[in-house]
Coordinates of C-alpha atoms and ligand atoms in Angstrom, one line a residue:
M1 CA -76.8 -11.5 17.6
E2 CA -79.7 -9.5 18.9
I3 CA -79.2 -6.4 21.2
Q4 CA -82.2 -6.1 23.4
E5 CA -83.4 -3.0 25.3
N6 CA -84.6 -2.7 28.9
V7 CA -83.8 -6.2 30.0
E8 CA -84.4 -7.2 33.7
L9 CA -81.1 -8.4 35.2
K10 CA -81.9 -10.0 38.5
D11 CA -82.6 -13.4 37.1
Y12 CA -79.1 -13.4 35.6
T13 CA -77.7 -13.3 39.1
T14 CA -77.6 -15.7 42.0
F15 CA -78.5 -12.8 44.4
K16 CA -81.8 -12.2 42.5
I17 CA -81.4 -8.4 43.0
G18 CA -81.1 -5.5 40.6
G19 CA -82.8 -3.3 38.0
S20 CA -82.7 -3.5 34.2
A21 CA -80.0 -3.0 31.6
K22 CA -80.6 -0.3 29.0
Y23 CA -79.0 -2.7 26.4
F24 CA -78.4 -6.4 26.8
C25 CA -77.0 -9.1 24.5
I26 CA -75.8 -12.7 24.7
A27 CA -72.4 -13.2 23.0
K28 CA -71.9 -16.7 21.7
S29 CA -68.5 -16.2 20.1
T30 CA -65.6 -13.8 20.1
E31 CA -67.1 -12.2 16.9
D32 CA -70.4 -11.5 18.8
L33 CA -68.4 -9.9 21.6
Q34 CA -66.5 -7.7 19.2
I35 CA -69.8 -6.6 17.6
A36 CA -71.3 -5.8 21.0
L37 CA -68.2 -3.8 22.0
H38 CA -68.3 -1.9 18.7
F39 CA -72.0 -1.1 19.3
A40 CA -71.1 0.2 22.8
K41 CA -68.3 2.3 21.4
E42 CA -70.5 3.8 18.6
K43 CA -73.2 4.7 21.1
K44 CA -70.7 5.9 23.7
L45 CA -72.1 3.4 26.2
K46 CA -70.4 1.8 29.2
F47 CA -70.2 -2.0 28.9
F48 CA -70.3 -4.7 31.6
V49 CA -69.2 -8.3 30.9
L50 CA -71.5 -10.8 32.7
G51 CA -70.6 -14.4 33.5
G52 CA -72.8 -16.5 35.8
G53 CA -73.7 -13.5 37.9
S54 CA -72.7 -15.3 41.1
N55 CA -70.3 -12.7 42.5
L56 CA -72.4 -9.7 41.6
L57 CA -74.6 -7.0 43.2
I58 CA -76.6 -5.0 40.6
S59 CA -78.0 -1.6 41.5
D60 CA -81.7 -1.3 42.0
K61 CA -81.6 1.4 39.3
G62 CA -80.0 -1.1 36.9
F63 CA -77.3 -0.3 34.4
G64 CA -77.4 2.5 31.8
G65 CA -75.0 0.9 29.3
L66 CA -74.7 -2.5 27.5
V67 CA -74.5 -5.7 29.5
I68 CA -72.8 -8.5 27.5
K69 CA -73.6 -12.0 28.8
L70 CA -70.8 -14.4 27.7
K71 CA -72.2 -17.7 26.5
F72 CA -69.3 -19.3 24.5
E73 CA -69.0 -22.6 26.1
S74 CA -66.8 -25.0 24.1
C75 CA -64.2 -27.3 25.7
K76 CA -61.6 -29.8 24.6
V77 CA -59.5 -32.4 26.4
N78 CA -56.1 -33.2 25.2
K79 CA -54.2 -35.7 27.5
N80 CA -53.8 -33.8 30.8
K81 CA -54.8 -30.4 29.4
I82 CA -58.4 -29.0 29.1
S83 CA -59.1 -25.9 27.0
V84 CA -62.3 -24.2 27.9
D85 CA -64.2 -21.1 26.8
A86 CA -64.9 -18.4 29.4
G87 CA -68.6 -18.8 29.4
L88 CA -68.5 -22.5 30.4
S89 CA -69.7 -23.1 33.9
L90 CA -67.1 -24.0 36.5
S91 CA -69.1 -27.0 37.4
K92 CA -68.9 -28.3 33.9
L93 CA -65.1 -28.0 34.0
V94 CA -65.1 -29.9 37.3
H95 CA -67.1 -32.7 35.8
L96 CA -65.1 -32.7 32.6
A97 CA -61.9 -33.2 34.7
L98 CA -63.6 -36.0 36.7
D99 CA -64.9 -37.8 33.5
N100 CA -61.3 -37.8 32.2
S101 CA -59.7 -38.9 35.5
L102 CA -57.9 -35.6 35.8
S103 CA -57.3 -34.2 39.3
G104 CA -56.8 -30.6 40.3
M105 CA -60.3 -29.1 39.9
D106 CA -62.3 -31.0 42.5
W107 CA -62.0 -28.1 45.0
A108 CA -64.2 -26.0 42.8
S109 CA -67.2 -28.3 42.9
G110 CA -70.2 -26.4 44.1
I111 CA -68.9 -23.0 43.1
P112 CA -71.4 -21.4 40.8
G113 CA -70.5 -19.1 37.9
S114 CA -68.4 -19.3 34.7
V115 CA -64.7 -20.1 34.1
G116 CA -64.2 -16.4 33.0
G117 CA -65.6 -15.1 36.2
A118 CA -63.5 -17.5 38.3
I119 CA -60.3 -16.4 36.5
Y120 CA -61.2 -12.7 36.9
G121 CA -61.6 -13.1 40.7
N122 CA -59.0 -15.9 41.1
A123 CA -61.7 -18.1 42.7
Q124 CA -60.5 -20.3 45.5
A125 CA -61.7 -22.8 48.0
F126 CA -60.2 -25.4 50.4
G127 CA -56.7 -23.9 50.0
T128 CA -56.6 -24.1 46.2
K129 CA -57.0 -21.3 43.7
I130 CA -58.1 -21.4 40.0
S131 CA -54.7 -19.9 39.1
D132 CA -52.9 -23.0 40.5
N133 CA -53.8 -25.1 37.4
I134 CA -53.9 -22.5 34.7
K135 CA -51.3 -22.7 31.9
E136 CA -52.5 -19.8 29.7
V137 CA -55.4 -17.4 29.1
E138 CA -56.7 -16.0 25.9
Y139 CA -58.3 -12.6 26.2
L140 CA -59.8 -9.8 24.1
D141 CA -58.1 -6.4 24.5
V142 CA -61.0 -4.0 24.2
K143 CA -58.9 -1.0 23.2
S144 CA -57.5 -2.7 20.1
L145 CA -60.3 -5.4 19.8
K146 CA -57.4 -7.9 19.3
V147 CA -57.3 -11.4 20.7
K148 CA -54.2 -11.9 22.9
K149 CA -52.6 -14.6 25.0
A150 CA -51.2 -14.4 28.5
F151 CA -49.2 -17.1 30.3
K152 CA -50.1 -17.7 34.0
K153 CA -47.3 -15.4 35.2
Q154 CA -48.6 -12.5 33.1
C155 CA -52.1 -12.8 34.6
A156 CA -50.8 -11.3 37.9
F157 CA -52.9 -13.6 40.1
T158 CA -53.0 -12.7 43.8
L159 CA -55.6 -13.3 46.5
K160 CA -59.0 -13.0 44.8
N161 CA -57.4 -10.8 42.1
S162 CA -55.9 -10.9 38.6
I163 CA -54.9 -8.6 35.8
F164 CA -58.5 -9.0 34.4
K165 CA -59.9 -7.5 37.6
K166 CA -57.4 -4.7 37.6
N167 CA -58.0 -3.8 34.0
K168 CA -61.6 -4.1 32.9
D169 CA -60.5 -3.7 29.2
L170 CA -59.2 -7.3 29.2
I171 CA -62.0 -9.8 28.7
V172 CA -61.2 -13.5 29.3
L173 CA -62.1 -15.6 26.2
S174 CA -60.8 -19.0 27.1
A175 CA -58.1 -20.8 29.2
I176 CA -56.0 -23.9 29.2
F177 CA -55.8 -25.9 32.4
E178 CA -53.0 -28.3 33.1
L179 CA -54.1 -31.1 35.4
K180 CA -52.7 -34.3 36.7
K181 CA -53.8 -37.9 35.9
G182 CA -55.6 -39.2 39.0
N183 CA -57.8 -41.9 40.3
K184 CA -61.4 -41.4 39.1
E185 CA -63.0 -42.7 42.3
E186 CA -60.8 -40.6 44.5
I187 CA -61.6 -37.5 42.5
R188 CA -65.3 -38.3 42.6
K189 CA -65.0 -38.7 46.4
N190 CA -63.4 -35.3 46.8
V191 CA -66.0 -33.7 44.6
L192 CA -68.8 -35.1 46.7
E193 CA -67.1 -34.2 50.0
H194 CA -66.7 -30.6 48.9
I195 CA -70.4 -30.4 47.8
N196 CA -71.5 -31.9 51.1
Y197 CA -69.3 -29.5 53.0
R198 CA -71.0 -26.6 51.2
K199 CA -74.5 -28.1 51.9
K200 CA -73.7 -28.2 55.6
N201 CA -71.7 -24.9 56.1
H202 CA -73.2 -22.5 53.5
P203 CA -76.7 -21.0 53.4
I204 CA -77.4 -22.6 50.0
S205 CA -81.2 -22.5 50.4
F206 CA -81.1 -18.7 50.1
A207 CA -80.1 -16.5 47.2
S208 CA -76.6 -14.9 47.7
A209 CA -73.5 -13.9 45.9
G210 CA -71.1 -16.0 48.0
S211 CA -68.5 -14.5 50.3
V212 CA -69.1 -10.7 50.6
F213 CA -65.6 -9.9 51.8
V214 CA -62.1 -11.2 51.0
N215 CA -60.4 -12.8 54.0
T216 CA -57.8 -10.5 55.6
E217 CA -54.1 -11.4 55.2
K218 CA -53.1 -9.0 58.0
K219 CA -51.5 -10.3 61.2
I220 CA -52.9 -9.0 64.5
T221 CA -50.2 -8.0 67.0
N222 CA -52.3 -5.9 69.5
K223 CA -52.0 -7.6 72.8
N224 CA -55.5 -6.6 74.1
L225 CA -57.1 -8.0 70.9
L226 CA -55.1 -11.3 71.1
A227 CA -56.2 -11.7 74.8
K228 CA -59.8 -10.9 74.0
F229 CA -60.0 -13.0 70.8
P230 CA -57.6 -16.0 71.3
E231 CA -58.5 -17.5 67.9
L232 CA -56.6 -14.7 66.3
K233 CA -53.3 -16.4 67.2
Y234 CA -54.3 -19.4 65.1
F235 CA -55.4 -17.2 62.2
N236 CA -52.1 -15.3 62.4
S237 CA -50.3 -18.7 62.1
K238 CA -52.5 -19.6 59.1
G239 CA -51.8 -16.2 57.4
A240 CA -55.4 -15.1 57.0
I241 CA -58.3 -14.1 59.2
P242 CA -61.7 -15.3 57.9
S243 CA -64.1 -12.3 57.3
G244 CA -66.9 -14.5 58.6
Y245 CA -65.1 -14.7 62.0
L246 CA -64.7 -10.9 62.2
I247 CA -68.4 -10.3 61.3
E248 CA -69.5 -12.8 63.9
R249 CA -67.3 -11.2 66.6
V250 CA -68.6 -7.7 66.0
G251 CA -72.1 -9.1 66.5
L252 CA -73.5 -8.9 63.0
S253 CA -74.2 -12.6 62.4
G254 CA -78.0 -12.7 61.7
K255 CA -78.2 -8.9 61.4
Q256 CA -81.0 -8.0 58.9
I257 CA -81.7 -4.7 57.0
G258 CA -84.8 -4.8 54.8
G259 CA -84.7 -8.1 53.0
A260 CA -80.9 -8.6 53.3
K261 CA -79.3 -10.5 56.2
F262 CA -75.9 -11.7 57.3
S263 CA -76.4 -15.5 57.3
D264 CA -76.5 -17.2 60.7
I265 CA -74.8 -20.2 59.1
H266 CA -71.9 -18.4 57.5
A267 CA -71.5 -14.8 58.5
N268 CA -69.5 -13.8 55.4
F269 CA -72.6 -14.5 53.3
I270 CA -75.4 -11.9 52.9
V271 CA -78.6 -13.7 51.9
N272 CA -81.6 -12.3 50.1
T273 CA -84.5 -13.4 52.3
G274 CA -86.9 -12.8 49.4
S275 CA -87.3 -9.1 48.7
A276 CA -83.9 -7.6 49.3
K277 CA -82.9 -4.4 47.6
A278 CA -79.3 -3.7 46.6
E279 CA -79.5 -0.7 49.0
D280 CA -80.2 -3.1 51.9
V281 CA -77.1 -5.1 51.0
L282 CA -75.0 -2.0 50.7
K283 CA -76.1 -0.8 54.1
L284 CA -75.1 -4.2 55.7
I285 CA -71.7 -4.0 53.9
K286 CA -71.1 -0.4 55.2
L287 CA -72.1 -1.5 58.8
A288 CA -69.7 -4.5 58.8
K289 CA -66.9 -2.3 57.4
Q290 CA -67.4 0.3 60.2
K291 CA -67.7 -2.2 63.0
V292 CA -64.8 -4.4 62.0
K293 CA -62.6 -1.3 61.6
K294 CA -63.6 0.0 65.0
V295 CA -63.1 -3.3 66.9
F296 CA -60.2 -4.9 64.9
N297 CA -58.7 -1.9 63.0
I298 CA -59.1 -4.0 59.8
N299 CA -60.4 -2.6 56.5
L300 CA -62.6 -5.3 55.0
E301 CA -62.2 -5.5 51.2
T302 CA -65.5 -6.2 49.4
E303 CA -65.3 -9.3 47.2
I304 CA -68.6 -9.1 45.4
Q305 CA -68.5 -6.9 42.3
L306 CA -70.8 -4.0 41.8
M307 CA -72.7 -3.0 38.7
G308 CA -74.6 0.3 38.1
F309 CA -73.6 2.2 41.3
Ligands
LIG401 C1 -73.3 -20.1 46.9 C2 -72.1 -19.5 46.4 C3 -70.9 -20.1 46.8 C4 -69.6 -19.5 46.3 N1 -68.5 -20.0 46.7 C5 -67.3 -19.5 46.3 C6 -66.1 -20.1 46.7 O1 -66.0 -21.1 47.4 N2 -64.9 -19.5 46.2 C7 -64.9 -18.4 45.4 O2 -63.9 -17.9 44.9 N3 -66.1 -17.8 45.0 C8 -67.3 -18.4 45.4 N4 -68.5 -17.8 45.1 C9 -68.5 -16.6 44.2 C10 -68.6 -16.8 42.7 O3 -69.3 -18.0 42.4 C11 -67.3 -16.8 42.1 O4 -66.6 -15.7 42.3 C12 -67.4 -17.0 40.5 O5 -66.1 -17.4 40.1 C13 -67.9 -15.8 39.8 O6 -68.0 -16.1 38.4 P1 -69.3 -15.6 37.6 O7 -69.1 -16.1 36.2 O8 -70.5 -15.8 38.2 O9 -68.9 -14.0 37.6 P2 -70.0 -12.8 37.5 O10 -70.6 -12.7 38.9 O11 -70.8 -12.9 36.3 O12 -69.0 -11.6 37.4 C14 -68.1 -11.3 38.4 C15 -67.0 -10.3 37.9 O13 -66.3 -11.0 36.9 C16 -66.3 -10.3 35.7 N5 -66.2 -11.2 34.6 C17 -67.0 -12.3 34.4 N6 -66.7 -13.0 33.3 C18 -65.6 -12.4 32.8 C19 -64.7 -12.6 31.7 N7 -64.9 -13.6 30.8 N8 -63.7 -11.7 31.4 C20 -63.5 -10.6 32.2 N9 -64.3 -10.4 33.3 C21 -65.3 -11.2 33.6 C22 -67.6 -9.5 35.7 O14 -67.5 -8.3 34.8 C23 -67.7 -9.1 37.2 O15 -66.9 -7.9 37.4 C24 -69.7 -18.3 45.5 C25 -70.9 -17.8 45.1 C26 -72.1 -18.4 45.6 C27 -73.4 -17.8 45.2

């Protein structure tokens, strides 16, 4: 495995933003990953594990350590179980399930990125989370460089979170998904419906990193707010307030700073209109946090992950 120097990173992300990595490598196996981590340890470098780069904002200055792009991608189907490597794209997992008439992954159609990245952030859509169908996860413990296993319970999955997000020294290597036998045509129909929904409701013609903020699980009880924003009662009953709604209501839908803009189609997306800098995106994030705090007394939690800041 080659460790390259000064590699431009923006094309490894869906945002198309960011500087260069001082060191960069593509790990095609656990052994490659162990070699890369050993290199980082020897040189006293920080490391960053990169999946599909679809939930990521990289600093304009880049990253002074080693970026390890995971590219181990094997998969195996055994009855209703699918074992997949962390570097496999989520869309390949969706299609593998479909081809084998297994239901439970159709909600993920159209979500870019890798299986490892989806487990790290407990990816979710249309009311289903990746953790719903996970049986176990194999991971590398960076401290000991040993491969370990965690059953679903031990992964501490919560809203857009997992043990792998809380502890950056645990790198997802592979996972086993337990799915249900289903009707192939029905699964195909669901997959297409979800893709069509995204085409209609997400700004897919622009570069982005998906939802910028996690939806808020707080209930609003302030009478003035409930009177001014009647939709909040509905969100209270659902248990989560969409961040896109909050951003729209504070008047930031369509707001542009430099080349970055809150999408007019879905306000929880910041799109790169062509020449956005990471600094532009950060300014928009800061502005939304300030305004939403002032109007709704809600602290927005940033979902997109940062590298090099
Ligand atoms: C158009 C669009 C639509 C989207 N829609 C959705 C959606 O509906 N639902 C949703 O949840 N997300 C959505 N996203 C966000 C994103 O696609 C998901 O969060 C995805 O799961 C991220 O995976 P990734 O491989 O790209 O991770 P990356 O962006 O590469 O990395 C994200 C974080 O995960 C860590 N990571 C990656 N791989 C591993 C690993 N193997 N072990 C440990 N840590 C790892 C990285 O270090 C980083 O901190 C969308 C994004 C876009 C651009």
